[in-house]
Short mmCIF file of C-alpha atoms and ligand atoms in Angstrom, two decimals:
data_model
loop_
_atom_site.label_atom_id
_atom_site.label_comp_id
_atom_site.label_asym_id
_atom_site.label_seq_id
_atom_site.Cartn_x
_atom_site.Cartn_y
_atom_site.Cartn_z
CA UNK X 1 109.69 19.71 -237.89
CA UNK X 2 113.02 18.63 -236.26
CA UNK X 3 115.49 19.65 -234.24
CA UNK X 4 118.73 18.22 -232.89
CA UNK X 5 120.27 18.31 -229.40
CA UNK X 6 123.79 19.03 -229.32
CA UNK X 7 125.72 15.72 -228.30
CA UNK X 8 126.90 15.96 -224.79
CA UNK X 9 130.45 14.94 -224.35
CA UNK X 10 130.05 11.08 -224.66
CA UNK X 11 125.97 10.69 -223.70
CA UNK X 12 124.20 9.48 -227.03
CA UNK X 13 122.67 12.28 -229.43
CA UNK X 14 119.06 12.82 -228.57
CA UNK X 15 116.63 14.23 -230.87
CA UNK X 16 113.75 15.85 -230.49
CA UNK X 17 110.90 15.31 -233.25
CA UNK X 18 107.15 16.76 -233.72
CA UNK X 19 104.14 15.18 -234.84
CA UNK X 20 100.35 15.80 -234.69
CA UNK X 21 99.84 12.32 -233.63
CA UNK X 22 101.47 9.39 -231.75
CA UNK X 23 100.74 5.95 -231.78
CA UNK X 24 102.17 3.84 -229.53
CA UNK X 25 101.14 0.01 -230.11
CA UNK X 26 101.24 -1.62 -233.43
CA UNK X 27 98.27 -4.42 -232.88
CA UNK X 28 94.84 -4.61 -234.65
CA UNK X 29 94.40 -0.99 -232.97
CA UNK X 30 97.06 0.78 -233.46
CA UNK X 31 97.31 -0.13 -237.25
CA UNK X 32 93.21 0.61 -237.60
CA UNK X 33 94.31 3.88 -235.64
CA UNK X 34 97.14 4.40 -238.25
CA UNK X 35 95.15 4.12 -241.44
CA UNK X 36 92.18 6.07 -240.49
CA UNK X 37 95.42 8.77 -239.01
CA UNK X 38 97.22 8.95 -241.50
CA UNK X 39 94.00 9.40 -244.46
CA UNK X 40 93.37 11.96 -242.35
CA UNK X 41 96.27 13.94 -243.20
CA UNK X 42 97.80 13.70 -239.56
CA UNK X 43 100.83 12.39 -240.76
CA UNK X 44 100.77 9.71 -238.02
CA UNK X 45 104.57 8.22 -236.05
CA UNK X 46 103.86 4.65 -234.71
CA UNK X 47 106.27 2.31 -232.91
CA UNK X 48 105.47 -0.80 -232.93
CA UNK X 49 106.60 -2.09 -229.25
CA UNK X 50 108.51 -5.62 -228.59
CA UNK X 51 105.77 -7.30 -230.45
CA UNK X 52 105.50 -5.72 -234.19
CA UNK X 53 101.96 -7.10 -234.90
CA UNK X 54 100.51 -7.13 -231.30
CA UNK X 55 99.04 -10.74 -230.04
CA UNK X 56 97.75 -12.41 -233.14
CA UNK X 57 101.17 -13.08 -233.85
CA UNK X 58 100.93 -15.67 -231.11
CA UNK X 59 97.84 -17.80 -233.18
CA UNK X 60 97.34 -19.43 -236.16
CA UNK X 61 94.20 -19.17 -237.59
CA UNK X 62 91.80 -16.40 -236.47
CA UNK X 63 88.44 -17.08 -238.47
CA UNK X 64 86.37 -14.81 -236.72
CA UNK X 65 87.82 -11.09 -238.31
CA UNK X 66 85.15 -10.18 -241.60
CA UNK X 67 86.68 -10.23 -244.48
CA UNK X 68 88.71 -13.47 -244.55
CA UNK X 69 85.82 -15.50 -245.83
CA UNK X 70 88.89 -18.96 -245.31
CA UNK X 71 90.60 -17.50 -242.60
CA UNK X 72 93.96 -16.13 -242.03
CA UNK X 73 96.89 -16.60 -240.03
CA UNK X 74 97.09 -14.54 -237.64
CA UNK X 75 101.16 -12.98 -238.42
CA UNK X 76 99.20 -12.40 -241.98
CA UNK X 77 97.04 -10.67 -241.17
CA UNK X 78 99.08 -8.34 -238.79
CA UNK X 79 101.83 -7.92 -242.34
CA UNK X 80 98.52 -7.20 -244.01
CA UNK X 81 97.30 -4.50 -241.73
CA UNK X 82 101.04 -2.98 -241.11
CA UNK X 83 101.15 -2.69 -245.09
CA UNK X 84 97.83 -0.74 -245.01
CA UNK X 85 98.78 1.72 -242.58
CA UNK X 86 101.52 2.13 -244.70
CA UNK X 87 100.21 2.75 -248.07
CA UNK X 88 99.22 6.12 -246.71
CA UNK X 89 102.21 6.70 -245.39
CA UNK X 90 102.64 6.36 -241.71
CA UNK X 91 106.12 6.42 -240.43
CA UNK X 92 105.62 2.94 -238.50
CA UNK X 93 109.02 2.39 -236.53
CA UNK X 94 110.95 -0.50 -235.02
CA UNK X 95 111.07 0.70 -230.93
CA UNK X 96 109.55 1.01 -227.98
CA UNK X 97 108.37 3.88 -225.85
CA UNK X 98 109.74 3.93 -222.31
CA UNK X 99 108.73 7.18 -220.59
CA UNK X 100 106.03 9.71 -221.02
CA UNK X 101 105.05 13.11 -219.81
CA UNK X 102 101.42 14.12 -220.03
CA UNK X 103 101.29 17.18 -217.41
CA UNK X 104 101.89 20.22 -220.55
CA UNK X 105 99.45 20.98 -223.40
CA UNK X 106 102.36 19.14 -225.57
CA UNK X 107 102.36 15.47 -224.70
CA UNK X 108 106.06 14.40 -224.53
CA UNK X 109 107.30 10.36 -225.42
CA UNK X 110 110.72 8.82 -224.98
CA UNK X 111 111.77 6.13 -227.16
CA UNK X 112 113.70 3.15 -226.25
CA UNK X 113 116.85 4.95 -228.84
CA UNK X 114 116.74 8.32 -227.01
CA UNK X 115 114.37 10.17 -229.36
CA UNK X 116 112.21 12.47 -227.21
CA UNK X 117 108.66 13.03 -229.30
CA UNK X 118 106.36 15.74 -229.00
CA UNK X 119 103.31 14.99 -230.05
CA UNK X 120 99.86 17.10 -230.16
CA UNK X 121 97.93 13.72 -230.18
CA UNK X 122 98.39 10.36 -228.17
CA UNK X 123 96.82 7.05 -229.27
CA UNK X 124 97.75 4.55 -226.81
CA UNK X 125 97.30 0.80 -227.97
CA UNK X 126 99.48 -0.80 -226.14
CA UNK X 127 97.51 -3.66 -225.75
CA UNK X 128 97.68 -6.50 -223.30
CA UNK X 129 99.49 -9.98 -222.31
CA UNK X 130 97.40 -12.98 -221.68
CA UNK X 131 99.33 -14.64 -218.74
CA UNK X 132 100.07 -18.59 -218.93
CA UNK X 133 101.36 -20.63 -216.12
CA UNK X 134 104.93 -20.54 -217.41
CA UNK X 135 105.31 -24.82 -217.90
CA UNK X 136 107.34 -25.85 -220.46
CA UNK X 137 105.07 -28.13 -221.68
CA UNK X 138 102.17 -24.99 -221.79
CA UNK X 139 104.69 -23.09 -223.68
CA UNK X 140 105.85 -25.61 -225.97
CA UNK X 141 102.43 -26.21 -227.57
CA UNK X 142 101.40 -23.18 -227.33
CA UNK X 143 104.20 -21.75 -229.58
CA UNK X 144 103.23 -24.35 -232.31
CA UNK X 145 99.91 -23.76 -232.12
CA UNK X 146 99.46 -27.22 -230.79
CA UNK X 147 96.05 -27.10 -228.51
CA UNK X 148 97.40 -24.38 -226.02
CA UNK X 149 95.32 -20.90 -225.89
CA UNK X 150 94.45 -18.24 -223.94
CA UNK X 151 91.28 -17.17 -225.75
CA UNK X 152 88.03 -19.70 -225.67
CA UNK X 153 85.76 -17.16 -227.49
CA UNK X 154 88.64 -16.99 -230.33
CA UNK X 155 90.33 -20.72 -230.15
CA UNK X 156 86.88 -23.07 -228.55
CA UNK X 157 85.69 -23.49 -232.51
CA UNK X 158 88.51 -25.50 -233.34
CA UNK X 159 87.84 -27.91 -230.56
CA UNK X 160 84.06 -28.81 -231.76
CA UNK X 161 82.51 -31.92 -230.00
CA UNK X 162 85.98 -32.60 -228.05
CA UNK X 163 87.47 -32.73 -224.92
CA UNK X 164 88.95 -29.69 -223.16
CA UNK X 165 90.37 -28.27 -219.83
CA UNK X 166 90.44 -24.91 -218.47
CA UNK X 167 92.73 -23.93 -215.73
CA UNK X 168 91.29 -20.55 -213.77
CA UNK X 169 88.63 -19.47 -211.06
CA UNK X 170 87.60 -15.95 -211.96
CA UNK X 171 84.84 -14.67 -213.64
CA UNK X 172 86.76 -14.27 -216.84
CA UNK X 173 87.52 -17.97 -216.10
CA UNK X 174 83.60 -19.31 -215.74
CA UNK X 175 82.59 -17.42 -218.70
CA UNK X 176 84.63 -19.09 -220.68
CA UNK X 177 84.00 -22.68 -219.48
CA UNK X 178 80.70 -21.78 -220.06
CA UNK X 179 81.50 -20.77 -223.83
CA UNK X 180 83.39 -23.92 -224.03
CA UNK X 181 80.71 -25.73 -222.74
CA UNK X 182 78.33 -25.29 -225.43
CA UNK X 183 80.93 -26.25 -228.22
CA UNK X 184 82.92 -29.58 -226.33
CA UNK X 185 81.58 -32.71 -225.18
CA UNK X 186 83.33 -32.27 -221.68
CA UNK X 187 85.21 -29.48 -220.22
CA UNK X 188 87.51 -30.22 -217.14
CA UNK X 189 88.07 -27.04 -215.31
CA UNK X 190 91.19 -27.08 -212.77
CA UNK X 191 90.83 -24.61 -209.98
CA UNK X 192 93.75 -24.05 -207.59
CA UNK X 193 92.16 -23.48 -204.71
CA UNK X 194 88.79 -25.29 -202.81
CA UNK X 195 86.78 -22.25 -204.50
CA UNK X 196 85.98 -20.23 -207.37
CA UNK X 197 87.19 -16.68 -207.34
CA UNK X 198 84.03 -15.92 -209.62
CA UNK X 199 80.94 -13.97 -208.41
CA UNK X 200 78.64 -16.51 -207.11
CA UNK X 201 75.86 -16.46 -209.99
CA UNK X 202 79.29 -17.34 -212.09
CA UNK X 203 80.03 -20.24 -210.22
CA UNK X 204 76.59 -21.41 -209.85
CA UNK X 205 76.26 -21.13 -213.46
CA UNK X 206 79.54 -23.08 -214.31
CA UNK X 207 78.85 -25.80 -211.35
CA UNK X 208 75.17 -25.92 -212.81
CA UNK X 209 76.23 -27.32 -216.43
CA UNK X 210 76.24 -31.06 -217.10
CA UNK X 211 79.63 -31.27 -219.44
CA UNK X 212 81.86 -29.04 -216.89
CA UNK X 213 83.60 -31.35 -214.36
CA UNK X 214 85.46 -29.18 -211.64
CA UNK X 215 88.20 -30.41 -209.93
CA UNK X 216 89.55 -28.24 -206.92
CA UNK X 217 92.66 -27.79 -205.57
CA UNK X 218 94.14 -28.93 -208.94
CA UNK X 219 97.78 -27.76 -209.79
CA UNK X 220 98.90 -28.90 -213.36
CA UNK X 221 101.98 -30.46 -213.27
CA UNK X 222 102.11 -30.38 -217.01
CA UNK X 223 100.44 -30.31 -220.31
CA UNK X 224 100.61 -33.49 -222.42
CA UNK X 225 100.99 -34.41 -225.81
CA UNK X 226 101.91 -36.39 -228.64
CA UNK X 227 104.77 -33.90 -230.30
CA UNK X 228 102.18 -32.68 -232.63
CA UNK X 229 99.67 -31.40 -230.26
CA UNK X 230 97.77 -31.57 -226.65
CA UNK X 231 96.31 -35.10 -225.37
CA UNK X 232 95.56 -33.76 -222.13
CA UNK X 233 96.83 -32.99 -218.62
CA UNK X 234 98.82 -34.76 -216.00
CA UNK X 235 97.51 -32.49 -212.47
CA UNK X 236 97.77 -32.78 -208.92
CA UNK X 237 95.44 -32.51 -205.94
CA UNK X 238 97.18 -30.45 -203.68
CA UNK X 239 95.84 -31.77 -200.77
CA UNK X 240 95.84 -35.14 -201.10
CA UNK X 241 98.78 -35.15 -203.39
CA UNK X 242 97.33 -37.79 -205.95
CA UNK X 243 98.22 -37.10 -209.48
CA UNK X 244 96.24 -38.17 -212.50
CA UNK X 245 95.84 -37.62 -215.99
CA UNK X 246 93.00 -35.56 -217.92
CA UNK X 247 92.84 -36.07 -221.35
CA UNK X 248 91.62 -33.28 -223.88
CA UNK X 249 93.07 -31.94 -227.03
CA UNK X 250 92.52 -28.33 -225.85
CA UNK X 251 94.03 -26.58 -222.63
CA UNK X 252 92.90 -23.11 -221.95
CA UNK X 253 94.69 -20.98 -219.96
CA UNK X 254 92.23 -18.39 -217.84
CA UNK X 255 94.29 -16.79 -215.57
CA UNK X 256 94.20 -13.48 -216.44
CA UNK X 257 95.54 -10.80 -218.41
CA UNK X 258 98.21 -7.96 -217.39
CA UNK X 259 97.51 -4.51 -219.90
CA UNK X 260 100.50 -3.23 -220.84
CA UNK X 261 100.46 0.33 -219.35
CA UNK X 262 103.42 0.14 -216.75
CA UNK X 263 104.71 3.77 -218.24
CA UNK X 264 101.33 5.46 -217.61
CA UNK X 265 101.33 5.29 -214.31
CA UNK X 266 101.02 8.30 -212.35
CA UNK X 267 100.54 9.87 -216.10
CA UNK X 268 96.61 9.07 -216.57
CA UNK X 269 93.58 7.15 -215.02
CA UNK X 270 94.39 3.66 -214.10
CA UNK X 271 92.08 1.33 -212.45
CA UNK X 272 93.08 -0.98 -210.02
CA UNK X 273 94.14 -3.36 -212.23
CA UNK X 274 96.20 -1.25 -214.77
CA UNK X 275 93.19 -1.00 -217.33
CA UNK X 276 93.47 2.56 -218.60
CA UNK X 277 89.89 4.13 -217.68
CA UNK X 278 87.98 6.60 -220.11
CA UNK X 279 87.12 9.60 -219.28
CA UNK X 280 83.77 9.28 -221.21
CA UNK X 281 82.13 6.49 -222.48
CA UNK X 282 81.34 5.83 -226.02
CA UNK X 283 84.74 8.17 -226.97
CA UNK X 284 88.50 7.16 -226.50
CA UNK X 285 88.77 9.98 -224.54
CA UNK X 286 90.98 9.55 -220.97
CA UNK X 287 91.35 11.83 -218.57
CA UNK X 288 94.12 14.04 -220.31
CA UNK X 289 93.31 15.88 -223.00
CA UNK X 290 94.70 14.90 -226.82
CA UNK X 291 95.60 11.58 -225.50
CA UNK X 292 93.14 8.93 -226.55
CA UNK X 293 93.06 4.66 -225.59
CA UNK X 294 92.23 1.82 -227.81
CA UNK X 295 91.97 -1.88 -227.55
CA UNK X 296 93.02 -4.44 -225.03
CA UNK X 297 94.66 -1.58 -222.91
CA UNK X 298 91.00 -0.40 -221.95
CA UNK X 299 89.38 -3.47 -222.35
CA UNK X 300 88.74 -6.22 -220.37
CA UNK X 301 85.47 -7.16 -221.57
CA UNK X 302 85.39 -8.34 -225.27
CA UNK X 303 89.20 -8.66 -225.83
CA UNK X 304 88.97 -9.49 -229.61
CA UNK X 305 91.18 -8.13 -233.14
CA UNK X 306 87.67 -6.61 -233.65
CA UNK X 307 86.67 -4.60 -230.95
CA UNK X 308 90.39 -3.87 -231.04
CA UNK X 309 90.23 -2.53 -234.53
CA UNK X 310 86.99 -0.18 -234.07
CA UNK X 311 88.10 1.62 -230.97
CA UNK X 312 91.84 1.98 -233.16
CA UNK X 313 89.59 3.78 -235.82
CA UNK X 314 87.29 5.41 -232.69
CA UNK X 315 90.46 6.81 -230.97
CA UNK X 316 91.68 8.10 -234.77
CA UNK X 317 88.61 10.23 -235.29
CA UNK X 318 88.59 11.87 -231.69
CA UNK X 319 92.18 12.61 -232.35
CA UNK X 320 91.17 14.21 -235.41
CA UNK X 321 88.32 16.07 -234.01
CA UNK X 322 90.52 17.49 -231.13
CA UNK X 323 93.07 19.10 -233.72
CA UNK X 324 90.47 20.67 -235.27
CA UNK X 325 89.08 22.10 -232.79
CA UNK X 326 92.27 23.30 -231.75
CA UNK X 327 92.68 24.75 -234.79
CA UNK X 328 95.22 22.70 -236.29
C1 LIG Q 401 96.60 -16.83 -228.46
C2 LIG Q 401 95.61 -15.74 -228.85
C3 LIG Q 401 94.73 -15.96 -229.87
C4 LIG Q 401 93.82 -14.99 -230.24
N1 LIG Q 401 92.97 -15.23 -231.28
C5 LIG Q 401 92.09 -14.27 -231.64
C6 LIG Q 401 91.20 -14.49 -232.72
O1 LIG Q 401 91.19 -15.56 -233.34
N2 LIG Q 401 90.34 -13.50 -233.03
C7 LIG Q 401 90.29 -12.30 -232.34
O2 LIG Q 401 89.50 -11.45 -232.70
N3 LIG Q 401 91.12 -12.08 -231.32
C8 LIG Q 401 92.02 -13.02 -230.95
N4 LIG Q 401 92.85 -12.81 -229.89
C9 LIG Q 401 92.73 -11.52 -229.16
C10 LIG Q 401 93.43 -10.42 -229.95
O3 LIG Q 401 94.72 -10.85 -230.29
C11 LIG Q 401 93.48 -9.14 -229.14
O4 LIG Q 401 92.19 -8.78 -228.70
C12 LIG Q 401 94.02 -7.99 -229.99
O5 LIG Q 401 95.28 -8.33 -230.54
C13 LIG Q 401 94.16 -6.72 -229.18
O6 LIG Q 401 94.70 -5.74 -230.02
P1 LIG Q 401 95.45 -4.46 -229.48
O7 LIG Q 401 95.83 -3.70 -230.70
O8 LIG Q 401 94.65 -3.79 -228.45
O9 LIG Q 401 96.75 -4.99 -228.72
P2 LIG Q 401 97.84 -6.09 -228.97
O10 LIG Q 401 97.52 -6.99 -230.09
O11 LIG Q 401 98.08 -6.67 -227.63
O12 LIG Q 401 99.11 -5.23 -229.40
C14 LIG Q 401 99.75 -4.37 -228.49
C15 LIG Q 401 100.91 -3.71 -229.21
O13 LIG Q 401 101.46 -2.71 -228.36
C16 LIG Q 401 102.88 -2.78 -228.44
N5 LIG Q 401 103.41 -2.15 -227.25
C17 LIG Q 401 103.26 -2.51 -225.95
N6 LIG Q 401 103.93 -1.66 -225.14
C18 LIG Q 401 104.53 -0.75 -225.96
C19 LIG Q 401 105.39 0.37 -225.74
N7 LIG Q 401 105.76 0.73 -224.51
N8 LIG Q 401 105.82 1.07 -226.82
C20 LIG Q 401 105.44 0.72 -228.08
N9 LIG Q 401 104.63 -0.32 -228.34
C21 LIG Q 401 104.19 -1.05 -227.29
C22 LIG Q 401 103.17 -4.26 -228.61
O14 LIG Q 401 104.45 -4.47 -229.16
C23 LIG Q 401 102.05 -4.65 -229.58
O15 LIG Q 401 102.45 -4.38 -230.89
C24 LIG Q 401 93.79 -13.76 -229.53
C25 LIG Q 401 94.68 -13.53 -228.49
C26 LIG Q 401 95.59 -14.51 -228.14
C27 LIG Q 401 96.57 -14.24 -227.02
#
């Protein structure tokens, strides 16, 4: 069903539009959430955000989703998934969502053109953005897929018996030097500061492993390379001020990721980092009822197209099972 607002003197028609389900996020989960939506007869409205395709569209190759026995790029793969979701017809739309109200038994969404949505069902998959230190350099081979990543677990394959540094101190950081570590012949990891950030047994671990070198308070000045991909790393001690080059072909960037979920504030269960919280584990379930979380948005743990993908199809089937128990 919809209905139209009159137009107000010169303020831009609004409209007002109905659906049983919302999905707001159009990576690896909110596509899964899609298909498994919209075979379920819920008719499903998606907008696809700033980023139609969600992360992968920032990598080549991903090797590690079944059912791409060579591989696929990973803007393929997000055409492939977008096509799916709408074979069965859901209405997947260029936009973005900029406000929501979750305090009525109707959920209410604002899109970026004015359209105010009404929907019975949430599915946020909003995902999340890996942060990079902003260098030119870092973002120059990183956009051409030229030895720059943000992902060890998904990108450290490709680097097999080479060289590679890591710039980070965190946990998040440690675990994946450690990763690395098993796959390169050396991994240099650069670490701001004259300590980890990490829990202890993290650090311990990291300092404990022959191939990782640490240098401390390390600054990169900037990523090198050859035009066609990374050599290494010209970085800085920033106490002594001595500058020297580390070479490696692959420069990981561990620094942290920032979930996308600015509009939910104040709206449902954040932690303290932004990571929307679930009201039960095991479900998609948060903390308002008929609105449901999947992917990187929740997740700071596994972070893969995967794990992505199931909770999409989790967060599908608890919408499903809400409506019916609604009666819908
Ligand atoms: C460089 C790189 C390489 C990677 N390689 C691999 C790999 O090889 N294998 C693997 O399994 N994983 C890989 N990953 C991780 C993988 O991309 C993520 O785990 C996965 O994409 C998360 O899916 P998602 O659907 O939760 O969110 P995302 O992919 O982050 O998508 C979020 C979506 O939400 C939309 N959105 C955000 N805010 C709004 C809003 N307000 N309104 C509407 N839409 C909104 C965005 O436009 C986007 O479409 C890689 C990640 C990076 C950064």
């Amino acid at each position: 069903m919809k209905t139209l607002n009159k137009p107000l003197n010169n303020i831009q028609m609004s409209e007002i539009q109905k659906t049983k389900c919302l999905i707001i996020g159009s990576g690896p989960a909110g596509y899964t959430a899609a298909i498994y939506a919209a075979r379920a007869d819920m008719s499903p409205v998606l907008y696809q955000g700033m980023q139609p395709g969600g992360q992968l569209t920032t990598t080549n190759e991903v090797e590690n989703f079944p059912g791409y026995p060579e591989g696929i790029t990973g803007p393929d793969m997000m055409v492939q998934l977008e096509a799916q979701a709408k074979r069965f017809e859901t209405d997947v739309r260029f936009g973005f969502i900029n406000k929501v109200d979750f305090s009525g038994d109707v959920h209410k969404c604002w899109a970026d053109d004015g359209t105010e949505i009404h929907a019975d069902t949430v599915i946020i998959s909003t995902g999340a953005s890996a942060k990079y230190l902003g260098l030119e350099s870092e973002q120059k081979y990183l956009k051409m897929g030229g030895g720059v990543s943000a992902c060890a677990v998904c990108d450290g394959f490709f680097y097999r018996g080479q060289e590679t540094i890591i710039v980070g101190a965190g946990d998040s950081a440690c675990e994946e030097a450690h990763y690395l570590s098993k796959l390169c012949s050396k991994v240099t990891m650069l670490v701001r500061r004259d300590e980890f950030r990490a829990s202890r047994i993290m650090a311990e671990r990291v300092k404990n492993t022959d191939n990782i070198e640490i240098l401390f308070n390390t600054d990169t000045i900037e990523v090198l390379g050859d035009g066609q991909g990374v050599t290494g790393a010209l970085v800085k001690n920033n106490k002594t001020g001595e500058e020297k080059t580390v070479n490696a072909t692959g420069f990981f960037v561990a620094i942290g990721h920032k979930p996308n979920t600015d509009i939910f504030k104040g709206q449902i269960n954040l932690d303290e980092t932004g990571y929307i919280e679930y009201e039960q584990a095991g479900t998609s379930k948060t903390n308002v009822a008929g609105v449901f979380v999947a992917g990187d948005a929740a997740d700071k743990t596994y972070r893969q197209a995967i794990t992505a993908a199931g909770t999409g199809c989790m967060a599908a089937l608890d919408a499903e099972r809400y409506l019916a128990a609604k009666g819908h």
